Coordinates of C-alpha atoms in Angstrom, one line a residue:
X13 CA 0.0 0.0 0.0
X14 CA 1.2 1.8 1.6
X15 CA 0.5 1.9 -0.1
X16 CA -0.4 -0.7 -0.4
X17 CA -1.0 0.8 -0.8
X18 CA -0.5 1.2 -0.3
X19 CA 2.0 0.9 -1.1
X20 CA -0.6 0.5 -0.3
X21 CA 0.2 1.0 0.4
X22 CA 1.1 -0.3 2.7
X23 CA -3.0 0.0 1.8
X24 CA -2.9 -2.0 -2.0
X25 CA 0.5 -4.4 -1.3
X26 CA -0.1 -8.2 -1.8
X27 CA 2.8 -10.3 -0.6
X28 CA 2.0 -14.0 -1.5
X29 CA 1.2 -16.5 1.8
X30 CA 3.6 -18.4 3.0
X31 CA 3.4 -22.0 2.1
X32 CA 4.9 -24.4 4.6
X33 CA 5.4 -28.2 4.7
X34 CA 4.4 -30.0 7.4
X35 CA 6.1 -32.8 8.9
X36 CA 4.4 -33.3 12.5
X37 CA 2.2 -35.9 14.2
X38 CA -1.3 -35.5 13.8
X39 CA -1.3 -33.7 17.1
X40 CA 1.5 -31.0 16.6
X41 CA 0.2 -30.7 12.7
X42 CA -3.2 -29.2 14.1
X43 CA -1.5 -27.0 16.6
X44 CA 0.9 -26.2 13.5
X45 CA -2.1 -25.3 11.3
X46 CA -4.4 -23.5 14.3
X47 CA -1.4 -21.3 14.3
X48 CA -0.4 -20.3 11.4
X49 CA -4.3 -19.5 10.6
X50 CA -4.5 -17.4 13.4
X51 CA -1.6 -15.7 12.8
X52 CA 1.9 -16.2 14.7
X53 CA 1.0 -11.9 15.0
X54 CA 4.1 -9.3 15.9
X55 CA 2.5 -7.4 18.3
X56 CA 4.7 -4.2 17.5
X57 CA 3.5 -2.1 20.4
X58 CA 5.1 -4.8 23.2
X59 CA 3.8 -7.7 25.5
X60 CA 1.7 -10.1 25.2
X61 CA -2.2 -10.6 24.1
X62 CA -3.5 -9.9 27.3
X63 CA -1.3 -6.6 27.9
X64 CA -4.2 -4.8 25.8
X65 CA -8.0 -3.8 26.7
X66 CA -9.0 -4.1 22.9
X67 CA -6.2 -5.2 19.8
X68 CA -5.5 -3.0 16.6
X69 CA -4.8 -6.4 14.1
X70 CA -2.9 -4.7 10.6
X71 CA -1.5 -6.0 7.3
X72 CA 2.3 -5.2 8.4
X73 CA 4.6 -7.9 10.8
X74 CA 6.3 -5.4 11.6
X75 CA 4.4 -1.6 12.2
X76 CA 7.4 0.1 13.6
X77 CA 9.3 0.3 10.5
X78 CA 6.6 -0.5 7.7
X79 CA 3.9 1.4 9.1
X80 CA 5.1 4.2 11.2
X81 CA 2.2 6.6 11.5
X82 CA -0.1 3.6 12.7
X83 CA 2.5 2.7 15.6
X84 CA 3.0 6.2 16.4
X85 CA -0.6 6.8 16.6
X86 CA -1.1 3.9 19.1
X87 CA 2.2 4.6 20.6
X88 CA 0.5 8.8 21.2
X89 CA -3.0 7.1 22.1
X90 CA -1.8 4.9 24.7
X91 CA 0.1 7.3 26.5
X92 CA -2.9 9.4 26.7
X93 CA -5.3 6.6 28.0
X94 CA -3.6 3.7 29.8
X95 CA -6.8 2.5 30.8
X96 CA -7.8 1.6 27.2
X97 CA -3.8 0.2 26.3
X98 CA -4.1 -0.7 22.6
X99 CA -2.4 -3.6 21.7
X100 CA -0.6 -3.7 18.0
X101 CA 0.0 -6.4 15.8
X102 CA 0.3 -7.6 12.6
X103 CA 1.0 -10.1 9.6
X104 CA 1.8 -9.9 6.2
X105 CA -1.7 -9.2 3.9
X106 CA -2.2 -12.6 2.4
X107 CA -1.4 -14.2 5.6
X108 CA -4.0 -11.4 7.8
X109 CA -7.0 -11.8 5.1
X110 CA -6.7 -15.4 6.1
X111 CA -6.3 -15.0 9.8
X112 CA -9.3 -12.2 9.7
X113 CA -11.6 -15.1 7.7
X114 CA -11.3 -17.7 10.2
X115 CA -11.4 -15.5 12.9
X116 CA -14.8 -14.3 11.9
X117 CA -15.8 -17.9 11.1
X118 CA -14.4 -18.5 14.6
X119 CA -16.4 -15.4 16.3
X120 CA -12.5 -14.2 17.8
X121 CA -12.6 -11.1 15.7
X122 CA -9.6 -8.7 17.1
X123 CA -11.4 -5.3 18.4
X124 CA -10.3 -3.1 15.5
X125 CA -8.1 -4.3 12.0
X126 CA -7.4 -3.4 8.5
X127 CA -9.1 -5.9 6.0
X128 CA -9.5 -5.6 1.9
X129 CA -12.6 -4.2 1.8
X130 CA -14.1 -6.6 -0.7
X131 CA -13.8 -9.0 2.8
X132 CA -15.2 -6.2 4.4
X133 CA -18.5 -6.5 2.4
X134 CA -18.4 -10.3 3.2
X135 CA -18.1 -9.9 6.7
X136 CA -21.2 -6.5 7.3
X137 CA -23.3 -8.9 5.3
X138 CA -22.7 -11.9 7.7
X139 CA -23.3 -9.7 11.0
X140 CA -20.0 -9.5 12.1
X141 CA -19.2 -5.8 12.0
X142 CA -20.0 -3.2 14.2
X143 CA -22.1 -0.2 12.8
X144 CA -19.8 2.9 13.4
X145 CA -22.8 5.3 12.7
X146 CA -22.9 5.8 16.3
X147 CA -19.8 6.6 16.7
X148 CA -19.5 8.8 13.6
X149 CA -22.2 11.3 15.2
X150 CA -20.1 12.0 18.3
X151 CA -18.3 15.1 18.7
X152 CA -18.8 15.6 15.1
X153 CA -16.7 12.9 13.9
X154 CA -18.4 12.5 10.4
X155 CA -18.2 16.4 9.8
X156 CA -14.7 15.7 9.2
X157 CA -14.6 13.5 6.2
X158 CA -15.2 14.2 2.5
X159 CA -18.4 11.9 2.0
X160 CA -16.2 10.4 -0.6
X161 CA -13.8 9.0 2.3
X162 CA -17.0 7.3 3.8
X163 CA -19.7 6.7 0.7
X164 CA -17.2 3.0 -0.4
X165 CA -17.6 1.9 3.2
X166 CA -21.4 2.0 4.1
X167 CA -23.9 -1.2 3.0
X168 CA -27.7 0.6 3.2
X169 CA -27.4 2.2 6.4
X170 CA -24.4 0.7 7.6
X171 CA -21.1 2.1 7.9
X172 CA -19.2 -0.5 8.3
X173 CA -15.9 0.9 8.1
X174 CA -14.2 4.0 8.3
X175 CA -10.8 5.1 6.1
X176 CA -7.7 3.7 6.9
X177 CA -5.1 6.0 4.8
X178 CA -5.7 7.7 1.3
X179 CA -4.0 6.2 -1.4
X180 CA -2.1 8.4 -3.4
X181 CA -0.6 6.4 -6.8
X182 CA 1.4 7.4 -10.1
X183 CA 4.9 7.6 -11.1
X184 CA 8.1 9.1 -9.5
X185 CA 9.9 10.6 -12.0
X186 CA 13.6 12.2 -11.9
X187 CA 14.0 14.9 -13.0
X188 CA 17.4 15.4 -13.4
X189 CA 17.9 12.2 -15.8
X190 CA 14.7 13.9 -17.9
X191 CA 16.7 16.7 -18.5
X192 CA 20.0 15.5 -18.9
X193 CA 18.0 13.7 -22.3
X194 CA 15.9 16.6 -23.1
X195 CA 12.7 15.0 -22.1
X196 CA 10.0 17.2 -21.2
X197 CA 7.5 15.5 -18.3
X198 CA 5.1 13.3 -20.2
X199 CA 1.4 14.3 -20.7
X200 CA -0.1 11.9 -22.9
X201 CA 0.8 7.9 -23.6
X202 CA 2.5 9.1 -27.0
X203 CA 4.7 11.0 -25.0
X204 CA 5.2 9.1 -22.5
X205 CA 6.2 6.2 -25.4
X206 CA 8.7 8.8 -27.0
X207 CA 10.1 9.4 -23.7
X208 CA 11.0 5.6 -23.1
X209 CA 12.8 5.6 -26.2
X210 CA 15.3 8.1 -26.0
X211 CA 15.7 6.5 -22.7
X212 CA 16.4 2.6 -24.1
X213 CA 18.3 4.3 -26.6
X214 CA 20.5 6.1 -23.8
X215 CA 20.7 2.9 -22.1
X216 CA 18.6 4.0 -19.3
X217 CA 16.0 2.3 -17.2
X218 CA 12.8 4.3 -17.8
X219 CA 10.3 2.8 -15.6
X220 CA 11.2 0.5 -12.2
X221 CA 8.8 -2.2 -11.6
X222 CA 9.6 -5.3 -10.1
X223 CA 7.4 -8.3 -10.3
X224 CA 9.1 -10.9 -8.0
X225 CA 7.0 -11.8 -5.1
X226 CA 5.4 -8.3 -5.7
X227 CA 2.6 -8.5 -8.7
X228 CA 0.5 -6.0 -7.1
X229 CA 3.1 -3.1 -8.2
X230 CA 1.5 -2.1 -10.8
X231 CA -1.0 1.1 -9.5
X232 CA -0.1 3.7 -12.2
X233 CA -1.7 0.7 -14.3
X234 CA -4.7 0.8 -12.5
X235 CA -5.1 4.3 -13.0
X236 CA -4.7 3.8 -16.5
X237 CA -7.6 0.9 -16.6
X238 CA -9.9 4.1 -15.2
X239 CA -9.1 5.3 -18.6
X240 CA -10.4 3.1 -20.0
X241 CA -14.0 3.2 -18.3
X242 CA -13.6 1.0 -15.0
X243 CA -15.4 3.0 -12.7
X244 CA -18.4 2.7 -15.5
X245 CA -18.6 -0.7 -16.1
X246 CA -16.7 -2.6 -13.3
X247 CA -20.4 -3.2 -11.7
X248 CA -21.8 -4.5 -14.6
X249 CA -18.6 -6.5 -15.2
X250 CA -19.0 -8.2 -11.5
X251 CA -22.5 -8.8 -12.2
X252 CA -22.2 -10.8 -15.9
X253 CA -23.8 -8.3 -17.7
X254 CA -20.3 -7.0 -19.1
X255 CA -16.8 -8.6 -19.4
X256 CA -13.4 -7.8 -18.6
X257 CA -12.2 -8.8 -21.9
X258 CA -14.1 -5.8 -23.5
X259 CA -12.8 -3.9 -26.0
X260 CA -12.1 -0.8 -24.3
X261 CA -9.9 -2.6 -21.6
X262 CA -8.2 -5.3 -24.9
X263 CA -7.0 -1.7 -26.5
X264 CA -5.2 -0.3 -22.9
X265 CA -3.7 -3.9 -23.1
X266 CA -2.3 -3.2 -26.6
X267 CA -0.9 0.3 -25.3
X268 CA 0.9 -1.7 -22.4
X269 CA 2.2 -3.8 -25.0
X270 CA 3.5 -1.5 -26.9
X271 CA 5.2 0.5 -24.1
X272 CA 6.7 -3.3 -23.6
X273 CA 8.3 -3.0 -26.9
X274 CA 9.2 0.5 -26.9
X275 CA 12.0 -0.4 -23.6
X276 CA 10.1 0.5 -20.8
X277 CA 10.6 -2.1 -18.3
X278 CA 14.1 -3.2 -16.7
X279 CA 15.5 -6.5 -18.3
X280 CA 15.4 -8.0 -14.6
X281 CA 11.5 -7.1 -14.0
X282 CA 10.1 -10.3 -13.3
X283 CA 13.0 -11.4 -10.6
X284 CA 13.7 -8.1 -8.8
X285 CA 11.4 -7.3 -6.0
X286 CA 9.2 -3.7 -5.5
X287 CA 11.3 -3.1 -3.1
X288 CA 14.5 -3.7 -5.3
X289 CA 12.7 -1.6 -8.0
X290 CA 12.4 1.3 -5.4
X291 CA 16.1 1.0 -4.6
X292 CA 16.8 1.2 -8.4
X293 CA 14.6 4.4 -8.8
X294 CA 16.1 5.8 -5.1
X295 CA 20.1 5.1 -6.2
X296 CA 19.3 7.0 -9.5
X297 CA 19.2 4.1 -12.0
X298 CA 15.4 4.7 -13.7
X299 CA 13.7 7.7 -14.9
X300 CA 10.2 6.4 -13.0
X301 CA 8.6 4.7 -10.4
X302 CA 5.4 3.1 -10.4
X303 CA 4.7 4.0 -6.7
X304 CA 2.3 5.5 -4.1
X305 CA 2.5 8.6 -2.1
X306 CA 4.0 5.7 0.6
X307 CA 7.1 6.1 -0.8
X308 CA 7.8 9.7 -0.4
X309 CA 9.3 10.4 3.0
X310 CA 12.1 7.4 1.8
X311 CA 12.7 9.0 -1.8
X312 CA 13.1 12.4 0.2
X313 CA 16.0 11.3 1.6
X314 CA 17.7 9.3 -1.2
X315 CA 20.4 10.8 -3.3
X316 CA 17.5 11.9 -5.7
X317 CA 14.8 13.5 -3.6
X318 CA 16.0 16.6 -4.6
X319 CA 15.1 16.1 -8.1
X320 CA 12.0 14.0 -8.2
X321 CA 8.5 15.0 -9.0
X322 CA 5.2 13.3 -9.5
X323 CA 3.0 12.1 -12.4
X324 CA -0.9 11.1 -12.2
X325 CA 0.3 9.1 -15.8
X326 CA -0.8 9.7 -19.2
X327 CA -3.8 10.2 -20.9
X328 CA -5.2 8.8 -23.8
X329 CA -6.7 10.0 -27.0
X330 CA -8.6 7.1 -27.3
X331 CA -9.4 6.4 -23.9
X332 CA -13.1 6.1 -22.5
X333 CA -14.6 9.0 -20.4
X334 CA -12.5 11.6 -18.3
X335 CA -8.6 11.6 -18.8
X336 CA -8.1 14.0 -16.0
X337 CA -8.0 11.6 -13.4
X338 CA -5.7 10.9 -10.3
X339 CA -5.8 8.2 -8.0
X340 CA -6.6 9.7 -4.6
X341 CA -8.7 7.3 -2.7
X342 CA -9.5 5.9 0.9
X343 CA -7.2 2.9 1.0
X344 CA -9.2 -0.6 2.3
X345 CA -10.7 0.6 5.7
X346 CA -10.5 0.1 9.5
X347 CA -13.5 -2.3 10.9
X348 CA -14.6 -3.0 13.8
X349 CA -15.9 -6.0 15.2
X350 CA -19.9 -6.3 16.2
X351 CA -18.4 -8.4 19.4
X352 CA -17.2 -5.0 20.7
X353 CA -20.7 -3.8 21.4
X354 CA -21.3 -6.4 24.0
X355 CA -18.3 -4.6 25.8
X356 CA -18.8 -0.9 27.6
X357 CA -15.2 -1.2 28.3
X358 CA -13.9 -2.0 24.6
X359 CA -16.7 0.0 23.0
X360 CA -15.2 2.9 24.9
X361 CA -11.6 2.2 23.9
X362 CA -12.8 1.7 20.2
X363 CA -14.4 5.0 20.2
X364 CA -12.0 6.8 22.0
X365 CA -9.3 5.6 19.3
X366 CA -11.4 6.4 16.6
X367 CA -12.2 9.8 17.3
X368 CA -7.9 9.9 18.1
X369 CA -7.2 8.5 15.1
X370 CA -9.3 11.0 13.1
X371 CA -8.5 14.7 15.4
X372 CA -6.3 17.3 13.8
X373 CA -3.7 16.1 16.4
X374 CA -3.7 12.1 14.7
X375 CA -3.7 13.5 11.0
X376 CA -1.0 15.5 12.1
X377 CA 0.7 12.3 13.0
X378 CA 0.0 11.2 9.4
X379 CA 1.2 13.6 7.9
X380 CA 4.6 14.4 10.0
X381 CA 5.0 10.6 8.5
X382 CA 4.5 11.6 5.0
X383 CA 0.6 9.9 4.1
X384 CA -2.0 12.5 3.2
X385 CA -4.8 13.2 5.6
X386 CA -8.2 11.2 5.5
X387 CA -10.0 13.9 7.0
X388 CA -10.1 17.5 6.1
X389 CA -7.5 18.6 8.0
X390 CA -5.0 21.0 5.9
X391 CA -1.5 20.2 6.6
X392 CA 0.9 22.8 6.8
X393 CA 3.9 21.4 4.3
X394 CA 7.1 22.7 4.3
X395 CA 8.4 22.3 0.9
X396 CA 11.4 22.5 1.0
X397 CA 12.4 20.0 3.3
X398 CA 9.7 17.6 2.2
X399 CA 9.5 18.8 -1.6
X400 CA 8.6 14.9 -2.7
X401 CA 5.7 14.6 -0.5
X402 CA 4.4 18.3 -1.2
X403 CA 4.3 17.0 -5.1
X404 CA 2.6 14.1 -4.6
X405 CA -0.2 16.3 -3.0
X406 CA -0.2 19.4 -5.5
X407 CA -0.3 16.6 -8.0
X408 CA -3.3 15.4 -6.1
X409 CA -5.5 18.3 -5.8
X410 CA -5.0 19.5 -10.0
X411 CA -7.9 21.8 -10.7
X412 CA -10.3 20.4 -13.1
X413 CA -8.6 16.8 -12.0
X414 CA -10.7 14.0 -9.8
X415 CA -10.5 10.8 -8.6
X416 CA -12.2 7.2 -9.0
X417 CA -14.5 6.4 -6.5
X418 CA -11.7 3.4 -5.4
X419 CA -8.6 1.7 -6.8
X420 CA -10.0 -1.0 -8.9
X421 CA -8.6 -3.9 -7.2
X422 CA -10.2 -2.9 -4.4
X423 CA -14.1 -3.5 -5.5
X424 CA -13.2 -7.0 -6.7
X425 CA -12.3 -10.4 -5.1
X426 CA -9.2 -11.4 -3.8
X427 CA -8.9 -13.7 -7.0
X428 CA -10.0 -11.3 -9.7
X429 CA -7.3 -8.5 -8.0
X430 CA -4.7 -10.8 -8.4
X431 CA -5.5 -11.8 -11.8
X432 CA -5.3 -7.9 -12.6
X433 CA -2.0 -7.7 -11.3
X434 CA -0.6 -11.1 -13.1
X435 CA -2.7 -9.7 -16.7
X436 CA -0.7 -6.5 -16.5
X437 CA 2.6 -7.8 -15.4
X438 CA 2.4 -10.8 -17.9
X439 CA 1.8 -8.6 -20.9
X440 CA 4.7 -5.9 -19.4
X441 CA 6.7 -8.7 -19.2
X442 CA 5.9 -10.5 -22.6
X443 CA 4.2 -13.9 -21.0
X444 CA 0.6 -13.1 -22.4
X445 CA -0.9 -11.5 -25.5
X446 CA -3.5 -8.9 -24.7
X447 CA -6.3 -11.1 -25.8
X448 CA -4.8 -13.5 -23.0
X449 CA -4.6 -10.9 -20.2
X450 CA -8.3 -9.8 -20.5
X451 CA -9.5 -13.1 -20.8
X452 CA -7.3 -14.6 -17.4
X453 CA -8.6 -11.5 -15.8
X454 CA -12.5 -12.3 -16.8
X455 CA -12.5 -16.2 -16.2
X456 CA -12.2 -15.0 -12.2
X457 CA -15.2 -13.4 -12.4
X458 CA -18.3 -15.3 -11.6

């Protein structure tokens, strides 16, 4: 996520499960599997299970260092109410959506914890999440959020969850190695195309992605599917009367391919990491980075923070519907667990943390850890010192520029996002045709 992500970041970051083989007597096999299900959880705030009133559960092992502004928040919220100790912990995203499923199968639900929000709709539906309506009218809570921020996470009535960070996705670009070839910043895919081949030609990598263990890098390409008319026809697509392999989504396929064969992509793509991609872009090796506004606070302080800017991606002459688009989006949300009603206690602590979380004095916390507010709190950026993360916001808030309602990975299943990601990676990467990306995409759907 995040992001991821999101990147997301962080909010829209998939990191495969982790298969295991298991060797054990039937006895120690079942306490191996109970868990591993459950989650052997990092509980990054210190101490054990019981040291907390109610538990934040995330999509990070490790929130001190891949999610800072979550730790610090719990780290701030704890100090100021030691009756309600929060306790943090976490797993890596494939290995939480599982531990989340068959703890609400289980009815052990943690208090509060991230979740993809097409789980999220699973869960409201069954009766396991708390309505935060409640807690949205006190003190004004809801007055501080954009209805866009709230409209993806409410079922009829129901809000079932409540924005976890926004993500913020494009491309990184350096400036520095855009002028050393006389490239102007790219408006359109034409020029972005052109771009990428005075870079090949220059030997230069022009865009860092890195597929290893890390298909779900590919957000600027999401953007681009919005293009194309996701947000349009993605409900119709969902519900059979449509299909993925449409010809408006086959003809962004055929652009990908083509910026394929212009150079675009590093020779080592598809066994380099994101995270070795990042390093690439941050040690000054590629012109772009397919990234997420989680990424700015590290690019600030590499060797080529001082030169980078940001890019919402191209547009497309013959896209579908408004080109003017940026991807600025509540990442999958916070929910809450309907258990915690039974509780004055934890009911307490859940809304104290909430309305925390969402004060000017949390989004500070944000943003002091470069993500963008979810509320409408207006940061005050200094721009020189953080000069990456105040263009990934300007880039964010274009006049006459708007935003999908949500990422589109994030309104599908599990299966169907991560056929997305292996349809655009595969056809970067020269593994599938167009024709064969589309279709892989639309035999997930059911």
């Amino acid at each position: 996520m995040a992001t991821s992500s999101q990147p997301a970041p962080l909010t829209s970051r998939r990191p495969p499960g982790i298969s295991r083989r298991l060797l054990l007597t039937a006895t120690a096999s079942a306490m191996f599997v109970t868990a591993t299900a459950c989650g052997s959880a990092v509980n990054t705030a210190g101490g054990s299970s019981s040291d907390g009133l109610i538990t934040l559960s995330m999509q990070n092992p490790d929130s001190r260092t891949q999610d800072p502004a979550t730790w610090q928040l719990v780290q701030e919220f704890n100090k100021k109410h030691p009756d309600m100790n929060i306790k943090l912990e976490g797993q890596p995203v494939d290995q939480h959506q599982q531990r989340m499923t068959i703890a609400a199968q289980s009815g052990t639900l943690p208090e509060i914890f991230w979740v993809y929000d097409s789980l999220a709709k699973t869960m409201v539906k069954n009766g396991d999440l708390l309505d935060l309506t409640p807690i949205l009218a006190e003190n004004g809570l809801r007055a501080k959020f954009a209805p866009s921020m709230l409209a993806g996470f409410r079922s009829g009535t129901v809000q079932y969850g409540l924005p976890y960070q926004a993500l913020i996705t494009g491309f990184y670009y350096n400036k520095a190695i855009l002028d050393e070839h006389g490239i102007p910043v790219p408006v359109t895919f034409d020029e972005l195309v052109a771009a990428v081949k005075k870079l090949k030609t220059a030997g230069v990598v022009a865009i860092a992605q890195g597929a290893n263990n890390s298909s779900f890098s590919v957000w600027a390409f999401l953007t681009m599917l919005d293009r194309f008319g996701y947000e349009s026809k993605y409900r119709d697509i969902l519900s059979g009367r449509a299909g993925y392999d449409n010809p408006d989504f086959l003809r962004l396929y055929q652009h990908v391919e083509a910026l394929a064969e212009a150079g675009a992509f590093p020779t080592n793509m598809n066994t380099q990491t994101y995270a070795q991609a990042v390093a690439s872009y941050t040690s000054g090796k590629a012109a772009f980075l397919d990234a997420g506004i989680w990424e700015a606070a590290k690019i600030q302080k590499s060797t080529v923070g001082k030169d980078t800017g940001f890019w919402a991606g191209p547009t497309f002459s013959d896209g579908v519907g408004n080109q003017k688009l940026v991807m600025n989006v509540p990442s999958a949300p916070f929910v809450v667990s309907a258990k915690v009603e039974q509780d004055k206690k934890k009911y307490a602590a859940v809304q104290a943390f909430l309305q925390f979380y969402y004060s000017d004095a949390g989004q500070k916390i944000l943003v002091d850890n470069a993500q963008p507010p979810v509320t409408t709190y207006q940061p005050d950026i200094d721009t020189t010192k953080n000069s990456v993360f105040a263009a990934v916001l300007a880039e964010a808030s274009r006049p006459g520029w708007t935003s999908p309602g949500a990422q589109p990975d994030l309104v599908v299943s599990a299966a169907t996002a991560s056929a997305m990601y292996d349809s655009f990676y595969g056809v970067m990467g020269g593994s599938l045709s167009p024709e064969e990306a589309v279709q892989n995409v639309q035999k997930t759907i059911k």
